Coordinates of N, CA and C in Angstrom, one line a residue:
X1 N 15.3 -16.5 -7.6 CA 14.1 -16.6 -7.0 C 12.9 -16.2 -8.0
X2 N 12.0 -17.0 -8.2 CA 11.0 -16.8 -9.2 C 10.2 -15.4 -8.6
X3 N 9.6 -14.7 -9.5 CA 8.8 -13.6 -9.3 C 7.7 -13.9 -8.1
X4 N 7.0 -15.0 -8.3 CA 5.9 -15.3 -7.3 C 6.5 -15.7 -5.9
X5 N 7.7 -16.3 -5.9 CA 8.3 -16.6 -4.6 C 8.8 -15.3 -3.9
X6 N 9.1 -14.4 -4.8 CA 9.5 -13.0 -4.3 C 8.4 -12.5 -3.6
X7 N 7.3 -12.4 -4.1 CA 6.0 -11.8 -3.7 C 5.5 -12.5 -2.4
X8 N 5.6 -13.7 -2.3 CA 5.2 -14.6 -1.2 C 6.2 -14.2 0.0
X9 N 7.5 -14.1 -0.3 CA 8.4 -13.7 0.6 C 8.1 -12.3 1.4
X10 N 7.6 -11.4 0.5 CA 7.2 -10.2 1.1 C 5.9 -10.3 2.0
X11 N 5.0 -11.0 1.5 CA 3.7 -11.1 2.3 C 4.0 -11.8 3.5
X12 N 4.9 -12.9 3.6 CA 5.2 -13.7 4.8 C 6.1 -12.9 5.8
X13 N 7.0 -12.2 5.3 CA 8.0 -11.4 6.1 C 7.5 -10.1 6.6
X14 N 6.7 -9.4 5.8 CA 6.3 -8.1 6.3 C 4.7 -8.0 5.9
X15 N 3.9 -8.8 6.5 CA 2.4 -8.7 6.1 C 1.8 -7.4 6.3
X16 N 2.3 -6.7 7.4 CA 1.7 -5.3 7.8 C 2.1 -4.3 6.8
X17 N 2.8 -4.5 5.7 CA 3.4 -3.5 5.0 C 2.6 -3.5 3.6
X18 N 1.9 -4.4 3.3 CA 1.2 -4.5 1.9 C -0.3 -4.2 2.1
X19 N -0.8 -3.6 1.1 CA -2.3 -3.2 1.2 C -2.8 -3.3 -0.2
X20 N -4.2 -3.5 -0.3 CA -4.9 -3.5 -1.5 C -6.0 -2.3 -1.4
X21 N -6.4 -1.8 -2.6 CA -7.5 -0.9 -2.6 C -8.6 -1.7 -3.4
X22 N -9.9 -1.6 -2.9 CA -11.1 -2.3 -3.6 C -12.1 -1.3 -4.0
X23 N -12.7 -1.6 -5.1 CA -13.9 -0.8 -5.5 C -15.1 -1.3 -4.7
X24 N -16.2 -0.6 -5.0 CA -17.5 -0.9 -4.3 C -17.9 -2.4 -4.4
X25 N -17.4 -3.0 -5.4 CA -17.9 -4.4 -5.5 C -16.8 -5.3 -5.0
X26 N -15.8 -4.8 -4.4 CA -14.9 -5.7 -3.8 C -13.6 -6.1 -4.7
X27 N -13.7 -5.7 -5.9 CA -12.7 -6.0 -6.9 C -11.3 -5.2 -6.4
X28 N -10.1 -5.8 -6.6 CA -9.0 -5.1 -6.3 C -8.6 -4.3 -7.5
X29 N -8.4 -2.9 -7.2 CA -8.1 -1.9 -8.2 C -6.7 -1.2 -7.9
X30 N -6.1 -1.6 -7.0 CA -4.8 -1.1 -6.7 C -4.1 -2.0 -5.5
X31 N -2.8 -1.8 -5.5 CA -2.1 -2.4 -4.4 C -0.7 -1.7 -4.1
X32 N -0.1 -2.0 -3.0 CA 1.3 -1.5 -2.7 C 1.9 -2.8 -2.0
X33 N 3.1 -3.1 -2.4 CA 3.9 -4.2 -1.9 C 5.1 -3.5 -1.3
X34 N 5.4 -3.7 0.0 CA 6.5 -3.0 0.7 C 7.2 -3.9 1.5
X35 N 8.4 -3.6 1.8 CA 9.3 -4.3 2.8 C 10.3 -3.5 3.6
X36 N 10.9 -3.9 4.5 CA 11.9 -3.3 5.3 C 13.3 -3.8 4.5
X37 N 14.1 -2.8 4.4 CA 15.5 -3.1 3.8 C 16.3 -4.0 4.8
X38 N 17.0 -4.9 4.3 CA 17.7 -5.8 5.3 C 19.2 -5.7 5.0
X39 N 19.8 -4.6 4.4 CA 21.2 -4.3 4.0 C 22.1 -4.0 5.0
X40 N 21.6 -3.8 6.2 CA 22.7 -3.6 7.3 C 23.0 -2.0 7.5
X41 N 22.3 -1.1 6.7 CA 22.6 0.3 6.8 C 22.3 0.7 8.4
X42 N 22.8 1.8 8.8 CA 22.6 2.3 10.2 C 21.1 2.7 10.3
X43 N 20.5 3.4 9.4 CA 19.2 3.8 9.5 C 18.2 2.7 9.0
X44 N 17.2 2.4 9.9 CA 16.2 1.5 9.4 C 15.4 2.2 8.3
X45 N 15.1 1.5 7.3 CA 14.1 2.1 6.3 C 13.4 1.0 5.4
X46 N 12.3 1.5 5.0 CA 11.5 0.7 4.3 C 11.7 0.9 2.7
X47 N 11.1 0.1 1.9 CA 11.2 0.1 0.5 C 10.0 -0.3 -0.1
X48 N 9.5 0.6 -1.1 CA 8.3 0.2 -1.8 C 8.7 -0.7 -3.1
X49 N 8.3 -1.9 -2.9 CA 8.7 -2.8 -4.1 C 7.9 -2.6 -5.2
X50 N 6.5 -2.4 -5.1 CA 5.6 -2.2 -6.2 C 4.3 -1.6 -5.8
X51 N 3.9 -0.6 -6.7 CA 2.7 0.1 -6.4 C 2.0 0.1 -7.7
X52 N 0.7 -0.1 -7.8 CA -0.1 -0.2 -9.1 C -1.6 0.2 -8.8
X53 N -2.1 1.0 -9.6 CA -3.5 1.3 -9.5 C -4.1 1.2 -11.0
X54 N -5.2 0.4 -11.1 CA -5.8 0.2 -12.3 C -6.2 1.5 -13.0
X55 N -5.8 1.5 -14.3 CA -6.1 2.7 -15.1 C -7.4 3.4 -14.7
X56 N -8.4 2.5 -14.8 CA -9.8 3.2 -14.5 C -10.0 3.8 -13.2
X57 N -9.1 3.6 -12.3 CA -9.2 4.2 -10.8 C -8.0 5.2 -10.6
X58 N -7.3 5.6 -11.5 CA -6.2 6.6 -11.4 C -6.8 7.9 -11.1
X59 N -5.9 8.7 -10.5 CA -6.2 10.2 -10.3 C -7.4 10.3 -9.4
X60 N -7.6 9.4 -8.4 CA -8.6 9.4 -7.3 C -7.9 9.5 -6.0
X61 N -6.5 9.5 -5.9 CA -5.9 9.6 -4.6 C -5.6 8.1 -4.1
X62 N -5.9 7.1 -4.7 CA -5.6 5.7 -4.3 C -4.1 5.6 -4.0
X63 N -3.4 5.9 -5.0 CA -1.9 5.7 -4.8 C -1.3 6.4 -3.5
X64 N -1.9 7.6 -3.3 CA -1.5 8.3 -2.1 C -1.8 7.7 -0.8
X65 N -3.1 7.2 -0.8 CA -3.6 6.3 0.4 C -2.8 5.1 0.5
X66 N -2.5 4.4 -0.5 CA -1.7 3.1 -0.4 C -0.4 3.4 0.2
X67 N 0.2 4.5 -0.4 CA 1.6 4.8 0.1 C 1.6 5.2 1.5
X68 N 0.7 6.1 1.7 CA 0.5 6.6 3.2 C 0.3 5.4 4.2
X69 N -0.5 4.4 3.9 CA -0.7 3.2 4.7 C 0.7 2.5 5.0
X70 N 1.4 2.2 3.8 CA 2.4 1.4 4.0 C 3.7 2.2 4.7
X71 N 3.6 3.5 4.3 CA 4.9 4.3 5.1 C 4.5 4.3 6.6
X72 N 3.3 4.7 6.9 CA 2.8 4.7 8.4 C 3.1 3.6 9.1
X73 N 2.9 2.3 8.4 CA 3.0 1.0 9.0 C 4.6 0.7 9.2
X74 N 5.3 1.2 8.3 CA 6.8 1.0 8.3 C 7.4 1.8 9.7
X75 N 6.8 3.0 9.8 CA 7.3 3.8 11.1 C 6.7 3.1 12.3
X76 N 5.5 2.9 12.3 CA 4.9 2.3 13.5 C 5.3 1.0 13.8
X77 N 5.6 0.0 13.0 CA 5.8 -1.3 13.4 C 7.4 -1.6 13.2
X78 N 8.1 -0.8 12.5 CA 9.6 -1.1 12.3 C 10.6 0.2 12.7
X79 N 9.9 1.2 13.0 CA 10.8 2.3 13.4 C 11.6 2.9 12.2
X80 N 11.0 2.8 10.9 CA 11.6 3.2 9.7 C 12.0 4.8 9.8
X81 N 13.1 5.1 9.3 CA 13.4 6.6 9.3 C 13.1 7.2 8.0
X82 N 13.1 6.3 7.0 CA 12.7 6.9 5.6 C 12.2 5.8 4.8
X83 N 11.6 6.0 3.5 CA 11.2 5.1 2.5 C 11.9 5.4 1.3
X84 N 12.3 4.3 0.6 CA 13.0 4.3 -0.8 C 12.1 3.7 -1.8
X85 N 12.3 3.8 -3.1 CA 11.8 3.2 -4.1 C 12.7 3.4 -5.3
X86 N 12.4 2.6 -6.4 CA 13.0 2.7 -7.7 C 12.0 3.0 -8.7
X87 N 12.2 3.9 -9.7 CA 11.3 4.1 -10.8 C 12.1 4.4 -12.0
X88 N 11.6 3.9 -13.0 CA 12.3 4.1 -14.4 C 12.4 5.6 -14.7
X89 N 13.3 6.1 -15.3 CA 13.4 7.6 -15.7 C 12.4 7.9 -16.7
X90 N 12.1 6.9 -17.6 CA 11.2 7.0 -18.7 C 9.7 7.1 -18.2
X91 N 9.4 6.7 -16.8 CA 8.0 6.5 -16.4 C 7.7 7.9 -15.9
X92 N 7.2 8.8 -16.7 CA 6.9 10.2 -16.4 C 5.7 10.3 -15.4
X93 N 4.6 9.5 -15.5 CA 3.5 9.4 -14.7 C 4.0 9.1 -13.2
X94 N 4.8 8.1 -13.1 CA 5.2 7.8 -11.8 C 6.2 8.8 -11.2
X95 N 7.1 9.4 -11.9 CA 7.9 10.4 -11.5 C 7.1 11.6 -11.0
X96 N 6.1 11.9 -11.6 CA 5.3 13.0 -11.4 C 4.7 12.7 -10.0
X97 N 4.1 11.5 -9.8 CA 3.4 11.0 -8.6 C 4.3 11.2 -7.4
X98 N 5.5 10.5 -7.5 CA 6.5 10.5 -6.5 C 7.1 11.8 -6.1
X99 N 7.4 12.6 -7.1 CA 8.0 13.8 -6.8 C 7.1 14.9 -6.3
X100 N 5.9 15.0 -7.1 CA 5.1 16.2 -6.9 C 4.0 15.9 -5.9
X101 N 3.5 14.8 -5.9 CA 2.3 14.5 -5.0 C 2.8 13.9 -3.7
X102 N 3.8 12.9 -3.7 CA 4.2 12.2 -2.6 C 5.5 12.9 -2.0
X103 N 6.1 13.8 -2.6 CA 7.2 14.6 -2.1 C 8.6 13.8 -1.9
X104 N 8.7 12.7 -2.8 CA 9.9 11.9 -2.8 C 11.0 12.8 -3.4
X105 N 12.1 12.5 -3.0 CA 13.4 13.3 -3.6 C 14.3 12.1 -4.4
X106 N 14.9 12.8 -5.6 CA 15.8 11.8 -6.2 C 17.1 11.8 -5.4
X107 N 17.6 10.8 -4.9 CA 18.7 10.7 -4.1 C 19.9 10.1 -5.0
X108 N 19.7 9.2 -5.8 CA 20.6 8.5 -6.6 C 20.0 7.9 -7.9
X109 N 20.9 8.0 -8.9 CA 20.4 7.3 -10.2 C 21.2 6.2 -10.4
X110 N 20.7 4.9 -10.5 CA 21.4 3.7 -10.6 C 21.4 3.4 -12.1
X111 N 22.5 3.5 -12.8 CA 22.5 3.2 -14.3 C 22.2 1.6 -14.3
X112 N 21.5 1.3 -15.4 CA 21.3 0.0 -15.7 C 20.5 -1.0 -14.6
X113 N 19.9 -0.1 -13.6 CA 19.0 -0.8 -12.6 C 18.0 -1.8 -13.1
X114 N 17.3 -1.2 -14.1 CA 16.3 -2.0 -14.9 C 16.9 -2.6 -16.1
X115 N 16.8 -3.9 -16.1 CA 17.5 -4.6 -17.4 C 16.5 -4.2 -18.6
X116 N 17.1 -4.1 -19.6 CA 16.5 -3.9 -21.0 C 15.5 -5.1 -21.2
X117 N 14.3 -4.9 -21.5 CA 13.3 -5.9 -21.8 C 13.5 -6.2 -23.3

């Protein structure tokens, strides 16, 4: 599946789980793309596929707000019990955000999850 088809699939399947942040001029400065996992596990859970905030708008709490919106929608709309995500071990800024600000826990490390570019 091409990357664009993957994103369209998210938008069409779970439109209530993706959000954008705009600046005062209406320009998009951040987004979160999320979905519900369909792997048949006993506990329903959501997954953050992608989170990004433009460099010029970081450290303003936008990532927190985007994640809160998506997480709340997962619970309210789909009765999600928890939220998962993947992050590169080398992405220190993201690890700091997820662990310290958003209180995520490392549950598992998947070797070779990210293919070498």
